[in-house]
Amino acid sequence: MTKYSSEFKAKVVQEYLSGRLSYKSLCTKYSIPSPKPVREWVKQAQVHGLESLQRKHTKTFYSLEQKLAVVD
């Protein structure tokens, strides 16, 4: 599964909402293999706003010291 940046998603959604291009046309223009993610981004943005397209989960990295402190 390809991950797209929040900025890219917002750009595609805004272009769709402007009425210039269809889902299929946007997929062709931006080399997105399926219109499904674009439809999901648009729906999410319409319900929750463009800021909802931001990535929310980041991996937390722990140092060796932190890991050992938990085990001890």
mmCIF file of C-alpha atoms in Angstrom:
data_model
loop_
_atom_site.group_PDB
_atom_site.id
_atom_site.type_symbol
_atom_site.label_atom_id
_atom_site.label_comp_id
_atom_site.label_asym_id
_atom_site.label_seq_id
_atom_site.Cartn_x
_atom_site.Cartn_y
_atom_site.Cartn_z
ATOM 1 C CA MET A 1 0.000 0.000 0.000
ATOM 2 C CA THR A 2 1.416 3.342 -1.018
ATOM 3 C CA LYS A 3 1.422 6.089 1.577
ATOM 4 C CA TYR A 4 0.685 9.579 0.395
ATOM 5 C CA SER A 5 1.654 12.762 2.191
ATOM 6 C CA SER A 6 -1.005 14.884 3.837
ATOM 7 C CA GLU A 7 -0.176 17.726 1.460
ATOM 8 C CA PHE A 8 -0.665 15.479 -1.561
ATOM 9 C CA LYS A 9 -4.021 14.214 -0.278
ATOM 10 C CA ALA A 10 -5.216 17.768 0.392
ATOM 11 C CA LYS A 11 -4.135 18.863 -3.089
ATOM 12 C CA VAL A 12 -6.015 15.998 -4.762
ATOM 13 C CA VAL A 13 -9.130 16.574 -2.628
ATOM 14 C CA GLN A 14 -9.159 20.309 -3.328
ATOM 15 C CA GLU A 15 -8.793 19.653 -7.030
ATOM 16 C CA TYR A 16 -11.719 17.220 -6.938
ATOM 17 C CA LEU A 17 -13.902 19.582 -4.909
ATOM 18 C CA SER A 18 -13.203 22.409 -7.348
ATOM 19 C CA GLY A 19 -15.123 20.339 -9.906
ATOM 20 C CA ARG A 20 -12.366 20.339 -12.496
ATOM 21 C CA LEU A 21 -11.590 16.617 -12.541
ATOM 22 C CA SER A 22 -13.320 13.330 -11.787
ATOM 23 C CA TYR A 23 -11.935 10.630 -9.492
ATOM 24 C CA LYS A 24 -10.719 8.669 -12.494
ATOM 25 C CA SER A 25 -9.074 11.709 -14.086
ATOM 26 C CA LEU A 26 -7.274 12.542 -10.843
ATOM 27 C CA CYS A 27 -6.004 8.975 -10.599
ATOM 28 C CA THR A 28 -4.624 9.185 -14.110
ATOM 29 C CA LYS A 29 -3.086 12.622 -13.531
ATOM 30 C CA TYR A 30 -1.355 11.639 -10.272
ATOM 31 C CA SER A 31 -0.668 7.940 -11.034
ATOM 32 C CA ILE A 32 -2.921 6.671 -8.270
ATOM 33 C CA PRO A 33 -3.764 3.051 -9.134
ATOM 34 C CA SER A 34 -7.367 3.121 -7.883
ATOM 35 C CA PRO A 35 -10.017 5.799 -7.304
ATOM 36 C CA LYS A 36 -10.950 4.227 -3.951
ATOM 37 C CA PRO A 37 -8.426 6.156 -1.809
ATOM 38 C CA VAL A 38 -9.375 9.427 -3.509
ATOM 39 C CA ARG A 39 -13.056 8.814 -2.743
ATOM 40 C CA GLU A 40 -12.159 8.040 0.873
ATOM 41 C CA TRP A 41 -10.018 11.210 1.188
ATOM 42 C CA VAL A 42 -12.823 13.338 -0.247
ATOM 43 C CA LYS A 43 -15.425 11.806 2.057
ATOM 44 C CA GLN A 44 -13.156 12.230 5.078
ATOM 45 C CA ALA A 45 -12.424 15.857 4.167
ATOM 46 C CA GLN A 46 -16.107 16.633 3.631
ATOM 47 C CA VAL A 47 -17.099 15.168 6.984
ATOM 48 C CA HIS A 48 -14.139 16.233 9.146
ATOM 49 C CA GLY A 49 -12.313 18.921 7.151
ATOM 50 C CA LEU A 50 -8.989 18.914 5.304
ATOM 51 C CA GLU A 51 -7.023 18.801 8.564
ATOM 52 C CA SER A 52 -8.368 15.274 9.087
ATOM 53 C CA LEU A 53 -6.102 14.112 6.254
ATOM 54 C CA GLN A 54 -3.052 14.687 8.461
ATOM 55 C CA ARG A 55 -1.254 11.587 9.631
ATOM 56 C CA LYS A 56 -2.035 10.984 13.254
ATOM 57 C CA HIS A 57 0.087 8.000 14.134
ATOM 58 C CA THR A 58 3.819 8.099 14.344
ATOM 59 C CA LYS A 59 6.018 5.320 15.536
ATOM 60 C CA THR A 60 7.587 5.945 18.907
ATOM 61 C CA PHE A 61 11.228 4.988 19.081
ATOM 62 C CA TYR A 62 12.759 4.131 22.430
ATOM 63 C CA SER A 63 16.460 4.174 23.208
ATOM 64 C CA LEU A 64 18.176 1.109 24.599
ATOM 65 C CA GLU A 65 18.366 2.825 27.997
ATOM 66 C CA GLN A 66 14.606 3.420 28.029
ATOM 67 C CA LYS A 67 13.912 -0.186 27.110
ATOM 68 C CA LEU A 68 16.231 -1.509 29.807
ATOM 69 C CA ALA A 69 14.676 0.810 32.400
ATOM 70 C CA VAL A 70 11.265 -0.708 31.710
ATOM 71 C CA VAL A 71 12.560 -4.263 32.031
ATOM 72 C CA ASP A 72 14.395 -3.602 35.314
#
